[in-house]
CSV table of C-alpha atoms in Angstrom, one decimal:
chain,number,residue,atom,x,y,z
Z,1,UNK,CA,0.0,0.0,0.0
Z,2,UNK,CA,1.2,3.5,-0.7
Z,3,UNK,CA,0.1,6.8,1.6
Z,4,UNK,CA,0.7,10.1,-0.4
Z,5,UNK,CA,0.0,13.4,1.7
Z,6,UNK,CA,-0.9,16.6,-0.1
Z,7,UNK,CA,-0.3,19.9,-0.3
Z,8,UNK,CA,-2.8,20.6,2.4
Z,9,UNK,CA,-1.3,18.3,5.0
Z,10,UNK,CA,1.8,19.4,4.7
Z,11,UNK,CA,0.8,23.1,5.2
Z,12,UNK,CA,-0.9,22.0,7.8
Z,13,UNK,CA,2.3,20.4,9.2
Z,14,UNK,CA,4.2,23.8,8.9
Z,15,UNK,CA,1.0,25.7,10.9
Z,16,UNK,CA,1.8,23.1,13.5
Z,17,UNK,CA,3.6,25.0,16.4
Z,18,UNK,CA,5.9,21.6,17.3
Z,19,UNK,CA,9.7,22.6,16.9
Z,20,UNK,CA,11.5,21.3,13.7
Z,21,UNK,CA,14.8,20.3,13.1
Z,22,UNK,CA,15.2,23.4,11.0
Z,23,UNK,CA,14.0,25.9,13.7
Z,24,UNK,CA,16.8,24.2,16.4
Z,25,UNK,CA,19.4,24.5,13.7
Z,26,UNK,CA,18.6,28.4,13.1
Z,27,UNK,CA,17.9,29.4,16.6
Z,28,UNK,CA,21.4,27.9,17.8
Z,29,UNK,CA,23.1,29.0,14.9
Z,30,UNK,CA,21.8,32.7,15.5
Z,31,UNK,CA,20.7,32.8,11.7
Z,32,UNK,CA,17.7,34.0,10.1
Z,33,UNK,CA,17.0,31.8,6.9
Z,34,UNK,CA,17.2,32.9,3.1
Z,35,UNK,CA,13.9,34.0,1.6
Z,36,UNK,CA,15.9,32.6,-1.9
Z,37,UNK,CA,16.8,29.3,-2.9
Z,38,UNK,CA,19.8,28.1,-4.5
Z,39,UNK,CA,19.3,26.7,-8.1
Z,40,UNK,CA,20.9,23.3,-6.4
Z,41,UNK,CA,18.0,23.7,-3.8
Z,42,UNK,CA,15.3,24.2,-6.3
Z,43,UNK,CA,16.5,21.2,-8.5
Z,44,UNK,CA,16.3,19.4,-5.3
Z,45,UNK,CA,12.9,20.2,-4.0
Z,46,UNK,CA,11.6,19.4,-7.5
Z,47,UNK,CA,12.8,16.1,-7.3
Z,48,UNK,CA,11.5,15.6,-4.1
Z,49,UNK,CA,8.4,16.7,-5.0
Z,50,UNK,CA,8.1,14.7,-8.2
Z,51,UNK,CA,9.2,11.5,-6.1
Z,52,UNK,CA,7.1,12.1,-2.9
Z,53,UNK,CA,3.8,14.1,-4.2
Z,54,UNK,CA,1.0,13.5,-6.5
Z,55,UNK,CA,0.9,17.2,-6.5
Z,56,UNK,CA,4.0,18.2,-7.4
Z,57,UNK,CA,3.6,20.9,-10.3
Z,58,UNK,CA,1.0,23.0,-8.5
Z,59,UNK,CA,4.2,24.1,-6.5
Z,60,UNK,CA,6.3,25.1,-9.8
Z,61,UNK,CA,5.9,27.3,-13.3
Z,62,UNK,CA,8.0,26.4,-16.1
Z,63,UNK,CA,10.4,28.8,-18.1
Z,64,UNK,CA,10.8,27.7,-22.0
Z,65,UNK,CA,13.9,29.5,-22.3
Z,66,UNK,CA,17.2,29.8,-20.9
Z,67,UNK,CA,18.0,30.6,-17.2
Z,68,UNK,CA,20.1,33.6,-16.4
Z,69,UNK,CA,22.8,33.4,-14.3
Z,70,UNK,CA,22.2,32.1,-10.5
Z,71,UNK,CA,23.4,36.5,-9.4
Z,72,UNK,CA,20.5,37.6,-11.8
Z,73,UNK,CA,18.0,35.2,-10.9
Z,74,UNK,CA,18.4,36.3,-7.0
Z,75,UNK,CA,19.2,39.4,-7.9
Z,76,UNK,CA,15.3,39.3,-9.7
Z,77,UNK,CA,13.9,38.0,-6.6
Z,78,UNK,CA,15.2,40.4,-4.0
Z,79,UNK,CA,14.4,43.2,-6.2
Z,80,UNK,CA,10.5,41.6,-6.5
Z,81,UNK,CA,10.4,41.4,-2.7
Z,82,UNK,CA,12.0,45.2,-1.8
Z,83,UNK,CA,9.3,46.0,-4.4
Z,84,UNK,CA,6.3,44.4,-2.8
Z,85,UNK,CA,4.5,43.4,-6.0
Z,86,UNK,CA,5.8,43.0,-9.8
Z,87,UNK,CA,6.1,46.0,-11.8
Z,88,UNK,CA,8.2,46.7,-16.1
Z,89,UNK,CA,11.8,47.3,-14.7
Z,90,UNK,CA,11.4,50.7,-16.7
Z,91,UNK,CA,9.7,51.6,-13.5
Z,92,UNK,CA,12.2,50.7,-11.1
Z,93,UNK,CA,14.7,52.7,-9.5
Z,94,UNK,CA,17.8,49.8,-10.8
Z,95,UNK,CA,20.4,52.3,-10.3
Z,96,UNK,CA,19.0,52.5,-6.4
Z,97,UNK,CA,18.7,49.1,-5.7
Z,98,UNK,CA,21.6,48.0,-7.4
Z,99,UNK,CA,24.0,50.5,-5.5
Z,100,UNK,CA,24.8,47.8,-2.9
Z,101,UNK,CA,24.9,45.1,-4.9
Z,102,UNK,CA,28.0,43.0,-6.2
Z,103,UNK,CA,26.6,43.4,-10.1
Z,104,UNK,CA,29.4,44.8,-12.1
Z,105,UNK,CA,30.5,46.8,-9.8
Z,106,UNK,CA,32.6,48.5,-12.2
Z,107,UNK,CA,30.7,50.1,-13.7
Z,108,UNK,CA,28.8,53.4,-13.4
Z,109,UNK,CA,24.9,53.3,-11.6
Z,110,UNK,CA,23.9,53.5,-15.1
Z,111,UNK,CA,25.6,51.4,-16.9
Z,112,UNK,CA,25.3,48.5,-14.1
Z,113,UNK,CA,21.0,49.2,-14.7
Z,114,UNK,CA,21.2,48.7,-18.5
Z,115,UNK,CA,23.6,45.4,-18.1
Z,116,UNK,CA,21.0,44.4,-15.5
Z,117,UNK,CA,17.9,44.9,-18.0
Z,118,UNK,CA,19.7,43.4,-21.1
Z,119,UNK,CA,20.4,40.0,-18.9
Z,120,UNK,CA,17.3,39.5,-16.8
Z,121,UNK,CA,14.2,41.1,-18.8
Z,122,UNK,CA,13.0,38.1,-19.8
Z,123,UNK,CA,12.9,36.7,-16.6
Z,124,UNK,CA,11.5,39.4,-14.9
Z,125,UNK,CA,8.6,39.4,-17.6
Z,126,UNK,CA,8.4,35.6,-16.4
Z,127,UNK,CA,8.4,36.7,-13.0
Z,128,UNK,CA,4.8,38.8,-13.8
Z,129,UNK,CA,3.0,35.4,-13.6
Z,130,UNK,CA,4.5,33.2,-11.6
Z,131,UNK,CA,2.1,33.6,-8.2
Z,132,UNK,CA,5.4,33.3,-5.8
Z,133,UNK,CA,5.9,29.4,-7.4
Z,134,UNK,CA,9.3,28.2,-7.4
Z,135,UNK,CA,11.2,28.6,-11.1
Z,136,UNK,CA,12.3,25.6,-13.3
Z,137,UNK,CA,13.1,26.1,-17.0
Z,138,UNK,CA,11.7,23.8,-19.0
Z,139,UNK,CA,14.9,21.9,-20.3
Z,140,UNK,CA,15.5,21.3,-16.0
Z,141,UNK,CA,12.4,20.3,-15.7
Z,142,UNK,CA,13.0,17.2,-18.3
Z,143,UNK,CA,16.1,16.4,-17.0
Z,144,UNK,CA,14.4,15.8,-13.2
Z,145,UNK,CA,12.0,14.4,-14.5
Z,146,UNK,CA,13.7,11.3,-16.0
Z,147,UNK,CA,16.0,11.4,-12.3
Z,148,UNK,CA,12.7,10.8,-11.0
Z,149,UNK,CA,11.6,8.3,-13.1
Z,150,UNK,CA,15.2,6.6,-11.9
Z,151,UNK,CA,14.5,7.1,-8.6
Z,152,UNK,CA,11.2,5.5,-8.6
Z,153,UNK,CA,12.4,2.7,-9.9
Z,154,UNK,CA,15.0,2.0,-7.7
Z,155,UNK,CA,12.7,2.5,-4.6
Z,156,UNK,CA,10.5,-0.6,-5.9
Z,157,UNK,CA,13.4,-1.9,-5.8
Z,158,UNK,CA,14.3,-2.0,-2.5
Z,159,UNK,CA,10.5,-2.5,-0.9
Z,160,UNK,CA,10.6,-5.3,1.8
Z,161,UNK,CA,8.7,-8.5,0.0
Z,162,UNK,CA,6.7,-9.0,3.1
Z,163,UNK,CA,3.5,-6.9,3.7
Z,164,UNK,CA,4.2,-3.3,4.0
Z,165,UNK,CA,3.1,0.6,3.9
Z,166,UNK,CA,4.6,2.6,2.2
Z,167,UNK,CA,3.9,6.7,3.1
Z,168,UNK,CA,5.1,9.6,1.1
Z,169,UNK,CA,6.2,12.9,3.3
Z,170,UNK,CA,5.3,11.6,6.7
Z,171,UNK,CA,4.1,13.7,9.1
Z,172,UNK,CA,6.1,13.0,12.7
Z,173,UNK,CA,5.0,14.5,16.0
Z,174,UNK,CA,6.5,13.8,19.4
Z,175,UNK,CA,7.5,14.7,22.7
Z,176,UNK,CA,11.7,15.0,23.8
Z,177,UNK,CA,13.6,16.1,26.4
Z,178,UNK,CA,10.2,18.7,27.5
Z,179,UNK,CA,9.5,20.3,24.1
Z,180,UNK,CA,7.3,19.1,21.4
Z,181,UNK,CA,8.8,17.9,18.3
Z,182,UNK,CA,7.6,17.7,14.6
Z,183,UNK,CA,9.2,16.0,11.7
Z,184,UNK,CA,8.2,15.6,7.7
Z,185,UNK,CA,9.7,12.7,6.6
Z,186,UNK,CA,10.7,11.6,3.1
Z,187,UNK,CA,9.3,8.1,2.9
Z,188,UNK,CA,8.7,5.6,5.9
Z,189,UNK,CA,8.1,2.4,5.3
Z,190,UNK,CA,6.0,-0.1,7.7
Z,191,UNK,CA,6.2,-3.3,8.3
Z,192,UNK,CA,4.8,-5.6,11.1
Z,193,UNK,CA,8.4,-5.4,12.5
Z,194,UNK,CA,10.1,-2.8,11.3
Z,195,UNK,CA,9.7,1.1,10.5
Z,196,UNK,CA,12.7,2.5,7.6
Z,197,UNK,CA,12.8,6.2,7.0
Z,198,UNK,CA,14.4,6.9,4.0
Z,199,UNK,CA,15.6,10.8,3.3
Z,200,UNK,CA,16.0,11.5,-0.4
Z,201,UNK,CA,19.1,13.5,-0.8
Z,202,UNK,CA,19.9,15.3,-4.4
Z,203,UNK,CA,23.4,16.5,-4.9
Z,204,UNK,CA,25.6,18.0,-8.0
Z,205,UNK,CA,28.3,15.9,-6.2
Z,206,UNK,CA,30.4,13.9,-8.9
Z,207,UNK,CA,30.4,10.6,-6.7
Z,208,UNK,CA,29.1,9.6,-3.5
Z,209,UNK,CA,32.6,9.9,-1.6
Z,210,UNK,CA,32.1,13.7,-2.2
Z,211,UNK,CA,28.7,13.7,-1.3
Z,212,UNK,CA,30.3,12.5,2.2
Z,213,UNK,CA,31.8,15.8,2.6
Z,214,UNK,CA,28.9,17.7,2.2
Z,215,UNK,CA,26.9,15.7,4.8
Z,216,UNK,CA,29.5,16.3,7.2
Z,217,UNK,CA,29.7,19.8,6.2
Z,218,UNK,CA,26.3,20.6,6.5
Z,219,UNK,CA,25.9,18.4,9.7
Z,220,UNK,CA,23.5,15.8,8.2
Z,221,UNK,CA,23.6,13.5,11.2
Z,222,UNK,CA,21.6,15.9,12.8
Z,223,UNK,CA,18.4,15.7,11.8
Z,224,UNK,CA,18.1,11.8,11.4
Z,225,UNK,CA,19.0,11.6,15.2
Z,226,UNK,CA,16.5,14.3,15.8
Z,227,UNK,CA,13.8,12.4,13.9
Z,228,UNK,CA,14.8,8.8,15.6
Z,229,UNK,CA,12.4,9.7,18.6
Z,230,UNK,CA,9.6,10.3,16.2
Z,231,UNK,CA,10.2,6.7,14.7
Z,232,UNK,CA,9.7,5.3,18.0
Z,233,UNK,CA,7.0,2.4,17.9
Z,234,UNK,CA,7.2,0.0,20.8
Z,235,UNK,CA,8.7,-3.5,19.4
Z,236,UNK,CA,9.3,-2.9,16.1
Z,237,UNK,CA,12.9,-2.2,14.5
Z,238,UNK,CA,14.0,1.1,13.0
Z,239,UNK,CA,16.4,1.5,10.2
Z,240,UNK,CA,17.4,4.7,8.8
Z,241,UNK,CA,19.3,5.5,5.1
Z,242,UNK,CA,19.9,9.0,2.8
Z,243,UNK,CA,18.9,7.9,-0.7
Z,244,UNK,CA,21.3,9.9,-2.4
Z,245,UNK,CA,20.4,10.9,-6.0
Z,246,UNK,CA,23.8,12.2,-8.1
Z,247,UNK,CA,24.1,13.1,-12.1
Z,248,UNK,CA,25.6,9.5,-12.6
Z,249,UNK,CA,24.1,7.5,-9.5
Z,250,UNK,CA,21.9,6.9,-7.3
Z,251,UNK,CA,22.8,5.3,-4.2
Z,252,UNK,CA,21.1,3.7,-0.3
Z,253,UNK,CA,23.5,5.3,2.5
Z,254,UNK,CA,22.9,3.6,5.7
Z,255,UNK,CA,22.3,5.9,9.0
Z,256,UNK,CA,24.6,3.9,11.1
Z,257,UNK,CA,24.6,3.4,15.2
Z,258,UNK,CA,28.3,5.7,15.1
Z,259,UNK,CA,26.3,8.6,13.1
Z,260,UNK,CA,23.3,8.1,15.2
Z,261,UNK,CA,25.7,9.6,18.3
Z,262,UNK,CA,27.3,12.0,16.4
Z,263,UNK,CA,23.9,13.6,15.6
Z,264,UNK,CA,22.6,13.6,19.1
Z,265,UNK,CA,25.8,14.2,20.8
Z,266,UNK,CA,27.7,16.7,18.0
Z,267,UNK,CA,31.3,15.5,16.3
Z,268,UNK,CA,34.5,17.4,15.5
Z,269,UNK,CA,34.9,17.9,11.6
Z,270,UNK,CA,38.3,17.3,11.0
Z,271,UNK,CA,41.2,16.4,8.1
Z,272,UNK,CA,44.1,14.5,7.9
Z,273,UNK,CA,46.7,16.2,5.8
Z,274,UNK,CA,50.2,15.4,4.2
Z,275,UNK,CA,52.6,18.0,3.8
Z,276,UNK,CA,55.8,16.8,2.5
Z,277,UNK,CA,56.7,13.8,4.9
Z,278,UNK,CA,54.9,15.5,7.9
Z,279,UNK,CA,51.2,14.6,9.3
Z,280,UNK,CA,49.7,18.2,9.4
Z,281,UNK,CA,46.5,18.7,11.4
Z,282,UNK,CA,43.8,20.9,11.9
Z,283,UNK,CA,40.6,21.1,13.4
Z,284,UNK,CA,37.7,23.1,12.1
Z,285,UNK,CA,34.6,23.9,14.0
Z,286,UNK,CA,32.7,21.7,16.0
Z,287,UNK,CA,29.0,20.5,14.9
Z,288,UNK,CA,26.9,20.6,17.7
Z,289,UNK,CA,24.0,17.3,18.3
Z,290,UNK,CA,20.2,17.5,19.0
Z,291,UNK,CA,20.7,17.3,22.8
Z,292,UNK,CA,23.2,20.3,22.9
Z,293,UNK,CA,20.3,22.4,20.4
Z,294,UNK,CA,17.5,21.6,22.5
Z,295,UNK,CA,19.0,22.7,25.6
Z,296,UNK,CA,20.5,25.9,24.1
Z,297,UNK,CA,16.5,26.2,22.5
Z,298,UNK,CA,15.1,26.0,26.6
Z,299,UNK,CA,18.3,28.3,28.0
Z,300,UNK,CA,19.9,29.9,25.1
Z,301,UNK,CA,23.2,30.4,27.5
Z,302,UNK,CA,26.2,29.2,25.5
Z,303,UNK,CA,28.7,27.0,27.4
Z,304,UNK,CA,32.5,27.8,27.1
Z,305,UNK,CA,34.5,26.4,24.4
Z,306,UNK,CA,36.5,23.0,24.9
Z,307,UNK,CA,39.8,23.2,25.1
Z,308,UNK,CA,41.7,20.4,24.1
Z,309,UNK,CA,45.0,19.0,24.3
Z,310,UNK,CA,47.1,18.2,21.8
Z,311,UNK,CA,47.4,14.4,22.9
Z,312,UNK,CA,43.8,14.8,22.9
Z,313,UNK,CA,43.4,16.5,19.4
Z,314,UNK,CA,45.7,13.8,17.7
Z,315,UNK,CA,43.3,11.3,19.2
Z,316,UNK,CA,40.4,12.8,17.5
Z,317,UNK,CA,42.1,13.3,14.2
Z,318,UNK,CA,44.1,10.1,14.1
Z,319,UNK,CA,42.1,7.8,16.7
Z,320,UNK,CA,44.0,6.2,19.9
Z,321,UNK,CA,47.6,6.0,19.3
């Protein structure tokens, strides 16, 4: 059996006033999210969209013709949002709003307006229409498409042969350490044993090894730990995996017991360098875990930094010695 939700349960998750992973991420980092998506981000979404919803273009509009660079295409949707409602850039003050912008800054206010015009009319004209829906061009839109195709695929693939449920953009609410707790989860399969939450993951990585990077980078970990609790069903097994989708691959990552720490309790991201015949090291910043991020969400006191000891340091790069 296969659960799809729709558009109107999952707004009706975001009106829910539970805590997502998200919210603990931006609250601890002391950031205020983008109102603009990266074109990475977008191809992403769409994916997931086209995988996980019946619905999935009543969220998009399709461009036929070429998109402008990734600095135009935000620069479009700031200028939108300062402007509170579309209107012929011969109307708008460019050489104002462009005044602090990175957009050829050398030239003059003028000349920066007309470079602006001559690059992103088109869009903008496209912009007119487009009811705040998320941008694809059309030739983007074909190429996900068949990814999706791919994708679906390989999930029948991997469905348990025993009896099963499979849901589509799960909605997860629960209680943890005092605060309540919602998740939207990719897919979850059920079965009378065993509940498997798979997050789909699309990357412009060349290969999977370099897809690693990035979920260490961006502290990945994190929110599969975070949606563990709301797994939870007495007796039954959970099993957690990233299905990462690449240009050339798609691949199941297991969440393993090792990450699942390293997402509640944080981890050290780290490199092991070679200089010459010497071991160089460095540390970079630490990621913090659910546990820390909740606490810091109750109290928002920060606790001093760690100091470490270099016996302690080459341990943590290198592993006992």
């Amino acid at each position: 059996m296969i659960i799809y939700n729709t558009l109107d349960g999952i707004k009706r998750y975001r009106e829910h006033p539970a805590i997502n992973q998200s919210l603990l991420k931006d609250v601890f980092e002391g950031r205020k999210r983008d109102k603009w998506d990266s074109i990475s981000i977008l191809l992403g979404s769409y994916l997931d969209a086209k995988v996980t919803l019946e619905e999935a273009d009543d969220t998009f509009i399709f461009f036929e013709g070429k998109r402008p660079s990734e600095a135009v295409t935000l620069l479009c949707d700031k200028l939108k949002w300062s402007l509170g409602e579309w209107k012929p850039l011969s109307e708008c003050e460019l050489e104002v709003f462009l005044a602090d912008k990175d957009f050829y800054a050398n030239l003059q206010p003028e000349g920066q307006a007309k470079n602006f015009v001559s690059k992103a009319n088109d869009w903008w004209e496209f912009l007119r229409d487009s009811e705040d829906k998320f941008i694809l061009t059309q030739s983007e839109k074909d190429a996900q498409d068949l990814l999706a195709t791919k994708v679906s695929w390989f999930i029948n693939g991997i469905l348990p042969n025993e009896e099963h449920t499979l849901y589509y953009q799960k909605e997860l609410y629960w209680s943890y350490m005092g605060i309540e707790c919602k998740g939207l989860a990719d897919m979850v399969i059920e079965t009378n044993s065993e509940i498997i939450e798979i997050d789909l993951k699309f990357t412009t990585a060349k290969t999977l090894s370099s897809w690693a990077f990035v979920a260490r980078d961006l502290n990945y970990p994190f929110q599969k730990s975070f949606y563990r609790e709301g797994l939870r069903d007495e007796g039954k097994k959970i099993s957690q995996f990233w299905l990462v989708v690449g240009p050339n691959f798609i691949n199941l990552v297991p969440f393993t017991r090792k990450m699942f720490d390293f997402g509640l309790n944080g981890y050290f991201e780290h490199t092991k360098t070679l200089t010459g015949t010497q071991n160089t090291m460095r540390i970079s910043k630490r990621k913090y875990g659910v546990i820390e991020a909740i606490n810091f969400y109750k109290n928002p006191v920060r606790e001093e930094p760690q100091f470490l000891t270099q016996d302690q340091a080459e341990n943590l790069l290198y592993g006992e010695q």
